[in-house]
CSV table of C-alpha atoms and ligand atoms in Angstrom, one decimal:
chain,number,residue,atom,x,y,z
T,148,MET,CA,320.0,81.6,329.3
T,149,VAL,CA,319.3,85.1,328.0
T,150,GLN,CA,321.5,87.0,329.8
T,151,LEU,CA,320.0,90.4,330.8
T,152,SER,CA,320.8,93.7,329.3
T,153,LEU,CA,320.2,96.6,331.0
T,154,GLN,CA,317.0,97.5,329.5
T,155,THR,CA,315.3,94.2,329.4
T,156,LEU,CA,313.8,91.8,332.0
T,157,LEU,CA,313.5,88.4,330.6
T,158,PRO,CA,311.5,85.8,332.0
T,159,ILE,CA,313.3,82.5,331.1
T,160,ALA,CA,315.1,79.7,331.7
T,161,LEU,CA,314.5,78.8,335.4
T,162,CYS,CA,317.1,76.1,336.4
T,163,LEU,CA,316.1,73.3,338.2
T,164,SER,CA,318.2,71.5,340.6
T,165,SER,CA,317.9,68.1,339.6
T,166,PHE,CA,318.4,66.0,336.6
T,167,ALA,CA,318.8,62.7,335.6
T,168,SER,CA,322.0,60.9,335.1
T,169,ALA,CA,323.7,60.6,331.7
T,170,ALA,CA,327.4,59.0,331.1
T,171,PRO,CA,329.8,61.6,330.4
T,172,VAL,CA,330.8,61.8,327.1
T,173,ASP,CA,334.1,63.9,326.7
T,174,GLY,CA,334.9,65.6,323.6
T,175,LEU,CA,337.1,67.9,321.8
T,176,THR,CA,338.0,65.8,318.9
T,177,LYS,CA,339.6,67.5,315.9
T,178,ARG,CA,337.1,66.3,313.0
T,179,ALA,CA,338.2,68.2,309.9
T,180,PRO,CA,341.0,71.0,309.3
T,181,LYS,CA,340.1,73.9,311.4
T,182,VAL,CA,336.8,72.3,312.8
T,183,LEU,CA,336.4,71.5,316.6
T,184,GLY,CA,333.6,69.1,317.4
T,185,LEU,CA,332.6,69.6,321.1
T,186,ASP,CA,330.1,66.6,322.2
T,187,PHE,CA,327.7,67.2,325.1
T,188,ASP,CA,325.7,65.0,327.2
T,189,VAL,CA,322.0,65.9,327.3
T,190,VAL,CA,320.9,65.9,330.9
T,191,LYS,CA,317.1,65.7,331.4
T,192,ALA,CA,315.5,66.7,334.7
T,193,PRO,CA,312.2,64.5,334.4
T,194,LEU,CA,308.7,66.4,334.8
T,195,ASN,CA,307.8,65.1,338.3
T,196,GLU,CA,306.3,66.2,341.6
T,197,THR,CA,309.7,67.2,343.0
T,198,LEU,CA,310.6,69.5,340.2
T,199,LEU,CA,307.0,70.8,340.2
T,200,SER,CA,307.5,71.8,343.7
T,201,LEU,CA,310.5,73.5,342.9
T,202,VAL,CA,309.6,75.5,340.2
T,203,LYS,CA,306.9,76.9,342.5
T,204,ARG,CA,309.2,79.0,344.4
T,205,GLY,CA,309.6,81.0,341.0
T,206,THR,CA,308.9,84.8,341.0
T,207,PRO,CA,305.6,85.9,339.7
T,208,ASN,CA,306.6,86.1,336.2
T,209,SER,CA,309.3,83.4,336.0
T,210,PRO,CA,308.1,80.6,333.7
T,211,LEU,CA,307.9,77.1,335.3
T,212,ILE,CA,309.3,73.7,334.2
T,213,ASN,CA,311.2,75.6,331.5
T,214,LYS,CA,314.6,74.1,331.9
T,215,LEU,CA,314.3,70.4,331.5
T,216,TYR,CA,317.5,70.0,329.4
T,217,TYR,CA,321.0,70.8,330.2
T,218,TYR,CA,324.1,70.7,327.7
T,219,ILE,CA,326.7,69.4,329.5
T,220,THR,CA,330.1,69.2,328.2
T,221,TYR,CA,333.1,68.9,330.5
T,222,LEU,CA,336.4,71.3,330.5
T,223,LEU,CA,339.7,70.7,331.9
T,224,LEU,CA,340.9,74.1,333.9
T,225,GLY,CA,344.2,74.8,335.1
T,226,SER,CA,347.5,73.3,335.2
T,227,ASN,CA,346.4,70.0,336.9
T,228,LYS,CA,343.5,69.8,334.7
T,229,GLN,CA,340.3,69.9,337.0
T,230,LYS,CA,337.8,68.4,335.3
T,231,ILE,CA,334.3,70.8,335.5
T,232,GLY,CA,331.1,70.1,333.5
T,233,VAL,CA,329.5,73.4,332.4
T,234,ASP,CA,326.3,73.9,330.7
T,235,ILE,CA,326.5,75.2,327.0
T,236,ASP,CA,324.7,78.5,326.7
T,237,THR,CA,324.2,80.1,323.6
T,238,GLY,CA,322.0,83.2,325.1
T,239,SER,CA,324.9,84.6,327.4
T,240,SER,CA,328.7,84.9,326.9
T,241,ASP,CA,330.8,84.5,329.8
T,242,LEU,CA,332.2,81.2,331.1
T,243,TRP,CA,332.0,80.7,334.9
T,244,VAL,CA,332.4,77.7,337.0
T,245,PRO,CA,331.8,77.4,340.6
T,246,ASN,CA,334.8,77.6,343.4
T,247,SER,CA,335.1,75.9,346.9
T,248,GLN,CA,333.0,78.5,348.4
T,249,THR,CA,329.7,77.9,346.5
T,250,SER,CA,327.2,76.0,348.3
T,251,GLY,CA,324.7,73.7,346.9
T,252,THR,CA,324.1,71.4,343.9
T,253,VAL,CA,326.0,73.6,341.5
T,254,LYS,CA,329.3,72.1,342.3
T,255,GLU,CA,328.1,68.7,341.5
T,256,TYR,CA,329.8,68.8,338.2
T,257,GLY,CA,333.1,69.8,339.9
T,258,TYR,CA,334.4,73.2,340.9
T,259,TYR,CA,337.5,75.1,340.5
T,260,ASP,CA,340.3,75.5,342.9
T,261,PRO,CA,343.1,78.1,341.6
T,262,SER,CA,345.3,77.3,344.6
T,263,LYS,CA,345.9,73.9,342.8
T,264,SER,CA,347.0,75.3,339.6
T,265,THR,CA,350.3,76.7,339.0
T,266,THR,CA,348.9,78.7,335.8
T,267,ALA,CA,346.0,80.4,337.7
T,268,LYS,CA,346.1,84.3,337.8
T,269,ASP,CA,343.9,86.5,339.7
T,270,ILE,CA,343.3,89.5,337.4
T,271,HIS,CA,341.6,91.2,340.2
T,272,LYS,CA,338.1,91.9,338.4
T,273,LEU,CA,334.7,91.4,339.9
T,274,PHE,CA,332.3,89.6,337.7
T,275,LYS,CA,328.5,89.3,338.1
T,276,ILE,CA,326.1,88.1,335.8
T,277,ASN,CA,321.9,88.4,335.8
T,278,TYR,CA,320.1,86.0,334.0
T,279,GLY,CA,316.7,86.3,332.7
T,280,ASP,CA,315.3,83.7,335.1
T,281,LYS,CA,316.5,86.1,338.0
T,282,THR,CA,319.5,83.8,338.6
T,283,SER,CA,322.9,85.6,339.2
T,284,SER,CA,326.4,84.6,339.7
T,285,THR,CA,329.1,86.8,341.5
T,286,GLY,CA,333.0,86.2,341.6
T,287,GLU,CA,336.2,87.2,340.3
T,288,PHE,CA,337.9,86.8,336.9
T,289,TYR,CA,340.8,84.4,336.8
T,290,THR,CA,343.1,83.6,333.7
T,291,ASP,CA,344.0,80.0,333.3
T,292,THR,CA,344.8,77.3,331.2
T,293,VAL,CA,341.6,75.7,329.8
T,294,SER,CA,341.4,72.3,327.8
T,295,LEU,CA,338.5,70.9,326.5
T,296,GLY,CA,337.2,67.4,326.7
T,297,ASP,CA,339.9,65.1,325.9
T,298,GLY,CA,342.5,67.6,326.9
T,299,SER,CA,343.1,68.9,323.4
T,300,GLY,CA,342.1,72.3,322.1
T,301,LYS,CA,344.2,73.9,324.8
T,302,LEU,CA,343.7,77.8,325.4
T,303,SER,CA,346.3,79.6,327.5
T,304,ASN,CA,345.6,82.3,329.7
T,305,PHE,CA,341.9,81.9,328.8
T,306,GLN,CA,339.6,84.5,330.8
T,307,PHE,CA,336.9,83.0,332.9
T,308,ALA,CA,335.2,83.8,336.4
T,309,SER,CA,335.4,81.8,339.4
T,310,ILE,CA,332.3,82.0,341.3
T,311,SER,CA,331.9,82.1,345.0
T,312,LEU,CA,328.1,83.1,345.1
T,313,THR,CA,325.3,81.9,342.9
T,314,SER,CA,321.6,81.1,342.6
T,315,VAL,CA,322.1,78.8,339.6
T,316,SER,CA,321.9,75.4,340.3
T,317,GLN,CA,322.7,72.8,337.8
T,318,SER,CA,326.4,73.6,336.8
T,319,GLY,CA,328.8,76.4,335.8
T,320,ILE,CA,327.6,78.1,332.5
T,321,LEU,CA,329.9,78.2,329.2
T,322,GLY,CA,328.5,81.1,327.4
T,323,ILE,CA,329.2,81.4,323.6
T,324,GLY,CA,327.5,84.4,322.4
T,325,LEU,CA,328.5,87.6,320.9
T,326,ASN,CA,331.4,89.1,323.1
T,327,THR,CA,329.4,92.4,323.3
T,328,LEU,CA,326.9,90.2,325.3
T,329,GLU,CA,329.5,89.7,328.2
T,330,ALA,CA,328.4,90.8,331.5
T,331,ASN,CA,330.9,93.3,332.2
T,332,VAL,CA,330.4,95.0,329.0
T,333,VAL,CA,327.0,95.3,329.1
T,334,TYR,CA,326.6,96.3,332.7
T,335,ASN,CA,330.0,98.6,333.1
T,336,GLY,CA,330.9,99.3,329.4
T,337,ASP,CA,334.1,97.2,329.7
T,338,VAL,CA,336.0,96.4,326.6
T,339,PRO,CA,334.8,92.7,325.7
T,340,TYR,CA,337.5,90.2,326.3
T,341,ASN,CA,338.0,87.0,323.8
T,342,ASN,CA,335.4,84.6,325.0
T,343,PHE,CA,335.4,80.9,324.0
T,344,PRO,CA,334.5,81.2,320.6
T,345,LEU,CA,336.8,84.1,319.9
T,346,ALA,CA,339.8,82.5,321.9
T,347,LEU,CA,339.7,79.1,319.6
T,348,LYS,CA,340.0,81.6,316.7
T,349,ASN,CA,342.8,83.4,318.3
T,350,ALA,CA,344.8,80.1,319.1
T,351,GLY,CA,344.2,79.1,315.5
T,352,TYR,CA,342.1,76.1,315.9
T,353,ILE,CA,339.2,77.5,313.7
T,354,ASP,CA,339.4,80.1,311.0
T,355,ASN,CA,336.0,82.1,312.1
T,356,ALA,CA,334.0,82.5,315.3
T,357,ILE,CA,331.3,80.1,313.7
T,358,TYR,CA,329.5,77.4,315.2
T,359,SER,CA,326.8,74.7,314.3
T,360,LEU,CA,324.3,73.3,316.9
T,361,TYR,CA,322.9,70.2,316.6
T,362,LEU,CA,320.8,69.0,319.7
T,363,ASN,CA,319.6,65.7,318.3
T,364,THR,CA,316.2,64.3,318.8
T,365,PRO,CA,314.3,64.8,322.0
T,366,ASP,CA,315.2,61.4,323.3
T,367,ALA,CA,318.8,61.4,322.5
T,368,THR,CA,321.2,61.5,325.3
T,369,GLY,CA,323.8,63.5,323.1
T,370,GLY,CA,324.4,66.4,320.8
T,371,SER,CA,327.3,68.3,319.3
T,372,ILE,CA,328.6,71.7,318.6
T,373,LEU,CA,331.1,72.1,315.8
T,374,PHE,CA,333.4,74.9,316.1
T,375,GLY,CA,334.5,76.3,312.7
T,376,GLY,CA,332.4,74.0,310.6
T,377,LYS,CA,329.1,72.5,309.9
T,378,ASP,CA,328.1,68.7,309.5
T,379,VAL,CA,326.3,68.4,306.0
T,380,ALA,CA,325.0,65.0,306.7
T,381,LYS,CA,323.1,66.5,309.6
T,382,ILE,CA,321.2,69.1,307.3
T,383,ASP,CA,318.3,68.0,305.4
T,384,GLY,CA,317.8,70.2,302.2
T,385,PRO,CA,318.9,73.9,302.0
T,386,LEU,CA,320.5,76.2,304.6
T,387,ILE,CA,319.3,79.9,304.7
T,388,THR,CA,321.2,82.5,306.1
T,389,LEU,CA,319.3,85.5,307.8
T,390,GLN,CA,320.8,88.6,309.2
T,391,HIS,CA,320.2,89.4,312.9
T,392,SER,CA,317.5,91.5,314.0
T,393,GLY,CA,317.0,93.2,317.2
T,394,GLU,CA,319.4,94.1,319.5
T,395,TYR,CA,323.0,94.7,318.3
T,396,ASN,CA,324.7,92.1,320.9
T,397,ARG,CA,322.1,89.4,320.4
T,398,LEU,CA,321.8,87.3,317.3
T,399,ASP,CA,318.3,87.6,317.0
T,400,ILE,CA,316.3,86.5,313.8
T,401,THR,CA,312.8,87.6,312.7
T,402,VAL,CA,309.9,84.9,312.5
T,403,ASP,CA,307.6,86.1,309.8
T,404,SER,CA,304.7,83.7,310.7
T,405,VAL,CA,303.8,80.3,312.0
T,406,THR,CA,301.0,77.9,310.9
T,407,VAL,CA,299.3,75.7,313.4
T,408,ALA,CA,296.0,73.8,313.1
T,409,GLY,CA,295.5,75.3,309.8
T,410,ASN,CA,295.8,78.9,310.7
T,411,GLN,CA,298.7,81.2,309.6
T,412,ILE,CA,299.4,83.6,312.7
T,413,THR,CA,301.6,86.7,311.6
T,414,VAL,CA,304.4,86.9,314.0
T,415,SER,CA,307.1,89.5,312.3
T,416,ALA,CA,309.1,89.7,315.6
T,417,PRO,CA,312.8,89.1,316.5
T,418,PHE,CA,313.6,85.8,318.6
T,419,ASN,CA,316.9,84.8,320.4
T,420,LEU,CA,317.8,81.4,319.6
T,421,ASP,CA,318.9,80.2,322.9
T,422,SER,CA,320.1,76.8,324.1
T,423,GLY,CA,319.4,77.9,327.7
T,424,SER,CA,315.9,78.1,327.4
T,425,THR,CA,313.9,74.9,327.2
T,426,VAL,CA,310.8,76.4,326.4
T,427,SER,CA,310.1,79.0,323.3
T,428,TYR,CA,308.5,82.4,324.4
T,429,PHE,CA,306.2,84.2,321.5
T,430,PRO,CA,304.9,87.9,321.8
T,431,THR,CA,301.8,88.0,323.6
T,432,ASP,CA,299.6,88.6,320.7
T,433,SER,CA,300.8,85.6,318.6
T,434,PHE,CA,301.0,83.5,321.8
T,435,ASN,CA,297.5,84.0,322.3
T,436,GLN,CA,296.4,83.0,318.7
T,437,ILE,CA,298.4,80.1,318.7
T,438,VAL,CA,296.7,79.0,322.3
T,439,ASP,CA,293.3,79.6,320.5
T,440,SER,CA,294.1,77.8,317.5
T,441,LEU,CA,294.9,74.7,319.5
T,442,GLY,CA,291.9,75.4,321.5
T,443,GLY,CA,293.9,75.9,324.9
T,444,ASP,CA,292.3,77.1,328.0
T,445,THR,CA,293.9,80.0,329.5
T,446,SER,CA,291.4,80.1,332.4
T,447,ASN,CA,292.7,76.7,333.7
T,448,LEU,CA,296.4,76.6,333.6
T,449,PHE,CA,298.8,74.3,334.4
T,450,TYR,CA,302.0,75.6,336.1
T,451,LYS,CA,301.1,78.9,334.3
T,452,ARG,CA,300.6,77.0,330.9
T,453,PRO,CA,297.1,76.9,329.1
T,454,THR,CA,295.7,73.4,329.1
T,455,VAL,CA,294.4,71.7,326.2
T,456,ALA,CA,292.8,68.5,324.8
T,457,CYS,CA,295.8,66.0,324.3
T,458,SER,CA,294.3,65.4,320.8
T,459,ALA,CA,295.9,68.9,320.0
T,460,ALA,CA,299.2,66.9,320.0
T,461,THR,CA,299.2,66.0,316.3
T,462,GLY,CA,300.6,68.0,313.3
T,463,ASN,CA,303.3,70.7,313.5
T,464,LEU,CA,303.9,74.2,314.8
T,465,SER,CA,305.4,75.4,311.8
T,466,PHE,CA,307.8,78.4,311.7
T,467,THR,CA,308.0,80.3,308.4
T,468,PHE,CA,311.1,82.5,308.1
T,469,HIS,CA,312.4,84.3,305.3
T,470,GLY,CA,313.0,81.5,302.8
T,471,ILE,CA,312.5,78.4,305.1
T,472,THR,CA,309.9,76.8,307.0
T,473,ILE,CA,311.0,74.7,310.2
T,474,ASP,CA,308.3,72.1,311.8
T,475,VAL,CA,308.1,71.4,315.3
T,476,PRO,CA,305.8,68.4,316.1
T,477,LEU,CA,302.9,69.5,318.4
T,478,SER,CA,303.9,66.4,320.2
T,479,ASP,CA,306.8,68.3,321.5
T,480,ILE,CA,304.7,71.4,322.7
T,481,VAL,CA,301.7,69.7,323.7
T,482,LEU,CA,302.6,67.5,327.0
T,483,GLU,CA,300.8,65.5,329.3
T,484,THR,CA,299.8,67.0,333.0
T,485,GLY,CA,300.3,63.6,334.5
T,486,ASP,CA,296.7,63.2,335.3
T,487,GLY,CA,295.2,62.5,332.1
T,488,GLY,CA,295.1,66.0,330.9
T,489,CYS,CA,297.4,68.0,328.6
T,490,PHE,CA,299.3,71.5,328.5
T,491,ILE,CA,300.7,73.7,325.9
T,492,ASN,CA,304.3,74.3,326.9
T,493,LEU,CA,304.9,77.9,325.4
T,494,PHE,CA,305.0,81.2,326.9
T,495,GLY,CA,303.8,84.5,325.8
T,496,THR,CA,306.1,87.5,326.8
T,497,ASP,CA,306.4,91.2,326.5
T,498,GLU,CA,310.0,91.0,326.5
T,499,GLU,CA,312.4,89.5,324.0
T,500,ALA,CA,310.9,86.4,322.2
T,501,ILE,CA,312.9,83.2,322.7
T,502,LEU,CA,313.2,79.9,320.4
T,503,GLY,CA,314.3,77.5,323.1
T,504,ASP,CA,315.3,73.9,323.0
T,505,ASN,CA,311.6,73.1,322.0
T,506,PHE,CA,312.3,74.6,318.6
T,507,LEU,CA,316.4,74.1,318.2
T,508,ARG,CA,316.1,70.4,318.5
T,509,ARG,CA,314.2,70.7,315.3
T,510,ALA,CA,316.5,72.5,313.5
T,511,TYR,CA,320.3,72.9,312.2
T,512,VAL,CA,321.6,76.4,313.3
T,513,ILE,CA,324.7,77.8,312.5
T,514,TYR,CA,325.7,81.0,314.7
T,515,ASN,CA,327.9,83.6,313.0
T,516,LEU,CA,329.4,85.7,315.4
T,517,GLU,CA,331.7,87.2,312.6
T,518,ASN,CA,328.8,88.6,310.6
T,519,SER,CA,325.9,88.4,313.0
T,520,GLU,CA,324.1,86.0,311.1
T,521,ILE,CA,322.2,83.0,311.7
T,522,SER,CA,321.9,79.9,309.1
T,523,LEU,CA,319.0,77.5,309.4
T,524,GLY,CA,318.1,74.2,308.1
T,525,LYS,CA,316.2,71.1,308.7
T,526,PRO,CA,318.0,68.7,310.7
T,527,LYS,CA,318.7,64.9,309.6
T,528,TYR,CA,318.9,62.7,312.8
T,529,THR,CA,321.7,60.4,311.6
T,530,THR,CA,325.3,59.2,313.0
T,531,ALA,CA,326.8,59.8,309.8
T,532,SER,CA,328.8,62.7,309.5
T,533,SER,CA,330.4,64.9,306.6
T,534,ILE,CA,332.3,68.0,308.2
T,535,VAL,CA,333.3,71.0,306.3
T,536,SER,CA,335.1,74.1,307.8
T,537,LEU,CA,333.7,77.6,307.7
Y,135,NAG,C1,312.0,63.6,340.5
Y,135,NAG,O1,313.0,63.8,339.8
Y,135,NAG,C2,314.3,64.0,340.6
Y,135,NAG,C3,315.5,64.2,339.9
Y,135,NAG,O2,315.8,63.4,339.2
Y,135,NAG,C4,314.6,62.7,341.5
Y,135,NAG,O3,315.8,62.8,342.3
Y,135,NAG,C5,313.2,62.5,342.3
Y,135,NAG,O4,313.3,61.1,343.0
Y,135,NAG,C6,312.3,62.3,341.2
Y,135,NAG,N1,310.9,62.1,342.2
Y,135,NAG,C7,309.9,61.3,341.6
Y,135,NAG,C8,308.7,61.2,342.9
Y,135,NAG,O5,309.9,60.3,340.9
Y,136,NAG,C1,305.0,68.0,309.9
Y,136,NAG,O1,306.2,68.1,309.7
Y,136,NAG,C2,307.1,67.1,309.2
Y,136,NAG,C3,308.3,67.3,308.7
Y,136,NAG,O2,308.6,68.4,308.0
Y,136,NAG,C4,306.4,66.4,307.8
Y,136,NAG,O3,307.2,65.3,307.6
Y,136,NAG,C5,304.9,66.1,308.2
Y,136,NAG,O4,304.1,65.6,307.0
Y,136,NAG,C6,304.1,67.1,309.0
Y,136,NAG,N1,302.9,66.9,309.4
Y,136,NAG,C7,301.8,67.3,309.0
Y,136,NAG,C8,300.6,66.8,309.5
Y,136,NAG,O5,301.8,68.2,308.3
């Protein structure tokens, strides 16, 4: 999810509380020198009436049905290795986990009990984070031992928040963005602490705070993040590197134009690459042009999305960056309403634009937190692997 800065209110990532089950795949494995692979389960919330009624509770500008995928990985917290599943989020920068005081489904993937860990330390600092979908979490910072997946990659005295109050429903969140986007830095002007990617670097597991995101195909049950490396077997053709644009604490990149149904539409705006948002958000003007090109009907909405003829689900929505084009099949964007019609699963926004999962699944993305750069390539969906460190 995109974490709110003081200046912006971003409509994104409504977190639904329900999801289909997927077999947990734990996983921190050492794959190559100075590269750590973190596997995650893709947990899908099916589009059904229950979920649609849940999203109706959204505030007027909160997008609906926009968080249909979670990327759950497991962490082991404390001396007694409390196993907790967290949603991996490139759009925020803090790790928080629910504790015993939280109520609701957020505890479904486990919760933290510092009284059972001999290495837990309350550092007496309040934590509060507000996300762009208007959810928030409040608690207190601790330091404790955090191990990843299979118990390797142990980080001592790692700082994270133990949350007693939250409106997020799916699980705790592992934010892996720039440390200048940590909530207490943004809201209180605190000095950044070493968040997850930086702690891995400081502990010597990786050389650089760089990671590669491979979300896999829309129907896959798992994907992976490589910290400190890239998997060249999963990249089709060249990788191009883009400097960040937009706000200093976000790794935004500029989309030059998109092509849809034969129309090239100039966009020329920064977008945040956010694994915490299922849907992509365009600046209002380009959104309207995309909808027009597809023949969408904005006077007949389906949960705030334009409806469209299902025949629009052919061809691609092609994104042109400086030096590379990423094709997203329109069948990933034009979805069925369930009663014979279709809708365009995109939003327009006057706030920060977002490339969410429906873009990220069709790209191989390397986040370089050291240089504030993003490298983009086309993904090759394969189980083959050839990992090099970065
Ligand atoms: C909708 O999805 C939720 C979450 O997976 C599930 O619990 C519920 O049974 C589903 N409802 C229907 C009508 O399929
Ligand atoms: C859509 O993009 C894919 C992947 O780049 C490409 O193979 C396919 O030919 C494109 N389809 C159209 C209709 O352009």
